[in-house]
mmCIF file of C-alpha atoms in Angstrom:
data_model
loop_
_atom_site.group_PDB
_atom_site.id
_atom_site.type_symbol
_atom_site.label_atom_id
_atom_site.label_comp_id
_atom_site.label_asym_id
_atom_site.label_seq_id
_atom_site.Cartn_x
_atom_site.Cartn_y
_atom_site.Cartn_z
ATOM 1 C CA MET A 22 -24.065 46.244 -4.829
ATOM 2 C CA ASP A 23 -23.747 49.864 -5.319
ATOM 3 C CA ALA A 24 -19.326 50.062 -5.835
ATOM 4 C CA ASP A 25 -20.010 53.783 -3.116
ATOM 5 C CA PHE A 26 -21.659 51.317 -0.525
ATOM 6 C CA ILE A 27 -18.555 48.831 -1.391
ATOM 7 C CA SER A 28 -16.413 51.455 -0.768
ATOM 8 C CA PHE A 29 -17.187 52.341 2.543
ATOM 9 C CA GLU A 30 -17.744 48.781 3.913
ATOM 10 C CA THR A 31 -14.174 48.478 2.525
ATOM 11 C CA LEU A 32 -12.671 51.970 4.444
ATOM 12 C CA ILE A 33 -15.110 50.647 7.957
ATOM 13 C CA ALA A 34 -13.328 47.906 7.489
ATOM 14 C CA THR A 35 -9.958 49.303 7.128
ATOM 15 C CA ARG A 36 -10.631 51.980 10.334
ATOM 16 C CA ASP A 37 -11.733 48.855 12.584
ATOM 17 C CA SER A 38 -8.640 47.499 11.540
ATOM 18 C CA ALA A 39 -6.693 49.708 11.821
ATOM 19 C CA TRP A 40 -8.171 50.471 15.204
ATOM 20 C CA TRP A 41 -6.761 46.847 16.149
ATOM 21 C CA VAL A 42 -3.524 47.749 14.688
ATOM 22 C CA MET A 43 -3.356 50.458 17.175
ATOM 23 C CA TRP A 44 -4.153 48.640 20.114
ATOM 24 C CA GLY A 45 -2.115 45.467 18.778
ATOM 25 C CA ALA A 46 0.748 48.062 18.925
ATOM 26 C CA ILE A 47 0.205 50.418 22.799
ATOM 27 C CA ALA A 48 -0.266 46.371 23.953
ATOM 28 C CA THR A 49 3.463 45.498 22.565
ATOM 29 C CA ILE A 50 4.638 48.808 24.233
ATOM 30 C CA VAL A 51 3.634 47.531 27.259
ATOM 31 C CA THR A 52 4.807 44.403 26.838
ATOM 32 C CA ALA A 53 8.000 45.534 26.287
ATOM 33 C CA ILE A 54 8.480 48.274 28.818
ATOM 34 C CA GLY A 55 7.020 44.759 31.532
ATOM 35 C CA SER A 56 10.063 43.740 30.024
ATOM 36 C CA LEU A 57 12.303 46.677 30.722
ATOM 37 C CA LEU A 58 11.526 46.625 34.335
ATOM 38 C CA THR A 59 11.619 42.555 34.948
ATOM 39 C CA LEU A 60 15.675 43.228 33.791
ATOM 40 C CA ALA A 61 15.828 46.138 35.874
ATOM 41 C CA TYR A 62 14.470 44.075 38.413
ATOM 42 C CA ALA A 63 16.295 40.986 37.325
ATOM 43 C CA VAL A 64 19.791 42.961 37.856
ATOM 44 C CA ALA A 65 19.169 44.611 40.968
ATOM 45 C CA ALA A 66 18.142 41.068 42.157
ATOM 46 C CA LEU A 67 20.935 39.838 40.700
ATOM 47 C CA SER A 68 23.718 42.486 42.280
ATOM 48 C CA THR A 69 22.062 42.159 45.738
ATOM 49 C CA TRP A 70 22.502 38.567 45.897
ATOM 50 C CA LYS A 71 26.141 38.639 44.951
ATOM 51 C CA LYS A 72 26.571 41.507 48.376
ATOM 52 C CA GLN A 73 24.524 38.772 49.963
ATOM 53 C CA GLU A 74 27.403 35.965 48.982
ATOM 54 C CA LYS A 75 30.414 38.592 49.689
ATOM 55 C CA THR A 76 29.014 39.651 53.288
ATOM 56 C CA LYS A 77 28.241 35.299 53.984
ATOM 57 C CA ILE A 78 32.005 34.415 53.010
ATOM 58 C CA LYS A 79 33.157 37.620 53.955
ATOM 59 C CA SER A 80 31.050 36.922 57.968
ATOM 60 C CA GLU A 81 32.233 32.617 58.014
ATOM 61 C CA PHE A 82 35.345 33.683 57.618
ATOM 62 C CA LYS A 83 35.375 35.828 60.754
ATOM 63 C CA ARG A 84 33.701 33.172 62.236
ATOM 64 C CA SER A 85 36.562 31.340 61.371
ATOM 65 C CA PHE A 86 39.197 33.176 63.604
ATOM 66 C CA LEU A 87 36.650 32.469 66.981
ATOM 67 C CA ALA A 88 37.056 28.490 66.409
ATOM 68 C CA LEU A 89 40.463 28.866 65.395
ATOM 69 C CA ASP A 90 41.060 30.536 68.832
ATOM 70 C CA TYR A 91 39.083 28.696 70.780
ATOM 71 C CA ALA A 92 41.130 26.198 69.363
ATOM 72 C CA VAL A 93 43.584 27.671 70.356
ATOM 73 C CA HIS A 94 43.210 28.094 73.897
ATOM 74 C CA MET A 95 42.185 24.715 74.616
ATOM 75 C CA MET A 96 45.238 23.115 73.673
ATOM 76 C CA PRO A 97 47.481 22.267 76.992
ATOM 77 C CA ASP A 98 49.038 24.729 78.385
ATOM 78 C CA ASP A 99 52.650 23.814 78.378
ATOM 79 C CA TRP A 100 52.902 22.412 74.750
ATOM 80 C CA ASN A 101 55.755 23.051 74.050
ATOM 81 C CA ARG A 102 58.260 21.473 71.001
ATOM 82 C CA SER A 103 58.274 17.698 72.847
ATOM 83 C CA MET A 104 55.151 17.324 72.988
ATOM 84 C CA ALA A 105 54.267 18.434 69.124
ATOM 85 C CA GLN A 106 58.005 16.068 68.157
ATOM 86 C CA PHE A 107 56.647 13.645 70.478
ATOM 87 C CA ILE A 108 53.052 12.962 68.743
ATOM 88 C CA ARG A 109 54.390 13.383 65.401
ATOM 89 C CA VAL A 110 57.086 10.587 65.332
ATOM 90 C CA LYS A 111 54.417 7.944 68.425
ATOM 91 C CA GLY A 112 50.943 9.062 66.807
ATOM 92 C CA ARG A 113 49.910 6.968 68.630
ATOM 93 C CA ALA A 114 49.721 8.850 72.528
ATOM 94 C CA ILE A 115 50.680 6.065 75.132
ATOM 95 C CA SER A 116 49.257 8.298 78.358
ATOM 96 C CA ALA A 117 46.111 10.580 79.155
ATOM 97 C CA GLU A 118 48.034 13.659 79.466
ATOM 98 C CA THR A 119 49.467 13.321 75.513
ATOM 99 C CA SER A 120 46.498 11.646 74.443
ATOM 100 C CA GLU A 121 44.220 15.156 75.390
ATOM 101 C CA ALA A 122 46.866 16.568 73.300
ATOM 102 C CA GLU A 123 46.871 14.722 70.921
ATOM 103 C CA LEU A 124 43.080 15.355 69.964
ATOM 104 C CA CYS A 125 43.332 19.269 70.556
ATOM 105 C CA LEU A 126 45.843 19.264 67.918
ATOM 106 C CA ASN A 127 43.888 17.715 65.827
ATOM 107 C CA GLU A 128 40.442 20.266 66.673
ATOM 108 C CA LEU A 129 43.133 22.627 66.125
ATOM 109 C CA LYS A 130 44.705 21.312 62.766
ATOM 110 C CA LYS A 131 41.062 21.465 61.386
ATOM 111 C CA CYS A 132 40.183 24.650 63.003
ATOM 112 C CA TRP A 133 42.839 25.837 60.717
ATOM 113 C CA HIS A 134 42.045 24.382 57.668
ATOM 114 C CA ASP A 135 38.716 25.592 57.987
ATOM 115 C CA ALA A 136 40.244 29.480 58.213
ATOM 116 C CA ILE A 137 42.251 28.160 55.306
ATOM 117 C CA SER A 138 39.185 27.562 53.091
ATOM 118 C CA ALA A 139 37.377 31.073 54.193
ATOM 119 C CA TRP A 140 41.004 32.876 53.521
ATOM 120 C CA VAL A 141 40.623 31.124 50.266
ATOM 121 C CA MET A 142 37.615 31.502 49.140
ATOM 122 C CA CYS A 143 37.260 36.107 49.951
ATOM 123 C CA GLU A 144 40.416 36.933 49.917
ATOM 124 C CA GLY A 145 40.024 39.188 46.565
ATOM 125 C CA LEU A 146 37.548 40.746 49.172
ATOM 126 C CA LEU A 147 40.167 41.996 52.039
ATOM 127 C CA LYS A 148 42.238 43.560 49.211
ATOM 128 C CA LYS A 149 41.569 46.675 50.798
ATOM 129 C CA THR A 150 42.298 45.517 54.653
ATOM 130 C CA ASN A 151 45.070 44.974 56.547
ATOM 131 C CA LEU A 152 43.832 41.353 56.559
ATOM 132 C CA LYS A 153 46.266 39.694 53.626
ATOM 133 C CA ALA A 154 49.666 41.127 56.407
ATOM 134 C CA LEU A 155 47.608 40.322 59.485
ATOM 135 C CA TRP A 156 46.765 36.513 57.699
ATOM 136 C CA HIS A 157 50.630 35.981 57.082
ATOM 137 C CA GLU A 158 51.971 36.471 59.965
ATOM 138 C CA LEU A 159 49.287 34.046 61.681
ATOM 139 C CA SER A 160 50.281 31.863 59.590
ATOM 140 C CA ASP A 161 54.214 31.763 60.245
ATOM 141 C CA ILE A 162 53.214 32.169 64.368
ATOM 142 C CA ASN A 163 50.477 29.051 63.476
ATOM 143 C CA ILE A 164 53.090 27.507 61.643
ATOM 144 C CA ASP A 165 55.839 27.739 64.824
ATOM 145 C CA TYR A 166 53.263 26.461 67.884
ATOM 146 C CA LEU A 167 52.182 24.027 65.833
ATOM 147 C CA ASN A 168 55.592 22.737 66.229
ATOM 148 C CA GLY A 169 55.940 23.602 69.818
ATOM 149 C CA ARG A 170 58.148 27.289 68.685
ATOM 150 C CA THR A 171 56.344 29.500 69.862
ATOM 151 C CA GLN A 172 53.754 29.706 72.900
ATOM 152 C CA LYS A 173 50.264 30.325 72.828
ATOM 153 C CA LEU A 174 49.889 33.418 74.486
ATOM 154 C CA VAL A 175 51.666 34.552 71.023
ATOM 155 C CA VAL A 176 49.015 33.090 68.609
ATOM 156 C CA LEU A 177 46.664 34.512 70.935
ATOM 157 C CA GLU A 178 47.573 37.293 70.542
ATOM 158 C CA LYS A 179 47.499 37.081 66.815
ATOM 159 C CA LEU A 180 44.349 36.072 67.006
ATOM 160 C CA ALA A 181 43.311 38.471 68.813
ATOM 161 C CA ASP A 182 43.868 41.733 66.300
ATOM 162 C CA MET A 183 42.378 39.278 62.990
ATOM 163 C CA PRO A 184 38.684 40.145 64.400
ATOM 164 C CA SER A 185 39.155 43.308 65.410
ATOM 165 C CA VAL A 186 39.673 44.695 61.733
ATOM 166 C CA GLU A 187 36.115 45.865 60.598
ATOM 167 C CA PHE A 188 35.964 44.024 57.045
ATOM 168 C CA ILE A 189 32.537 42.428 56.807
ATOM 169 C CA PHE A 190 30.271 45.257 55.683
ATOM 170 C CA LYS A 191 33.279 47.860 55.104
ATOM 171 C CA ASP A 192 32.060 48.454 50.731
#
């Protein structure tokens, strides 16, 4: 074999090797760009998911007001301290009227528990609203109402104030 021929073949092999290295580098760059685009898409999707979860929690809180409002409406119109004490002390109702009141009271307590759960889930999300003060006022009124120390209308008026605050799609 001639030395010039060996040099020529080596040159061709080196050129082909460089060509493949160039295309390998291009493929690596395309892969890196694809990975960065995937990362950006994942961050955007996570941000959207986080906003959706916040909206769901806020919606559940607002929905709990409606359930609580319904439960208060179902309570007897003549709910007072003596009925509350009777149901608390006796535990079992004697008449049909007190039995119905006890069922309504249990439903009200369940709805109040659901509202508290929803509040705990979204309390930090509502810092920019006046709902925190309204919530604490409603809590105090609800305790008074459960003990028969306030009227149904007072609770309903305070409940009407709560959903009127726009907080679900504000941010």
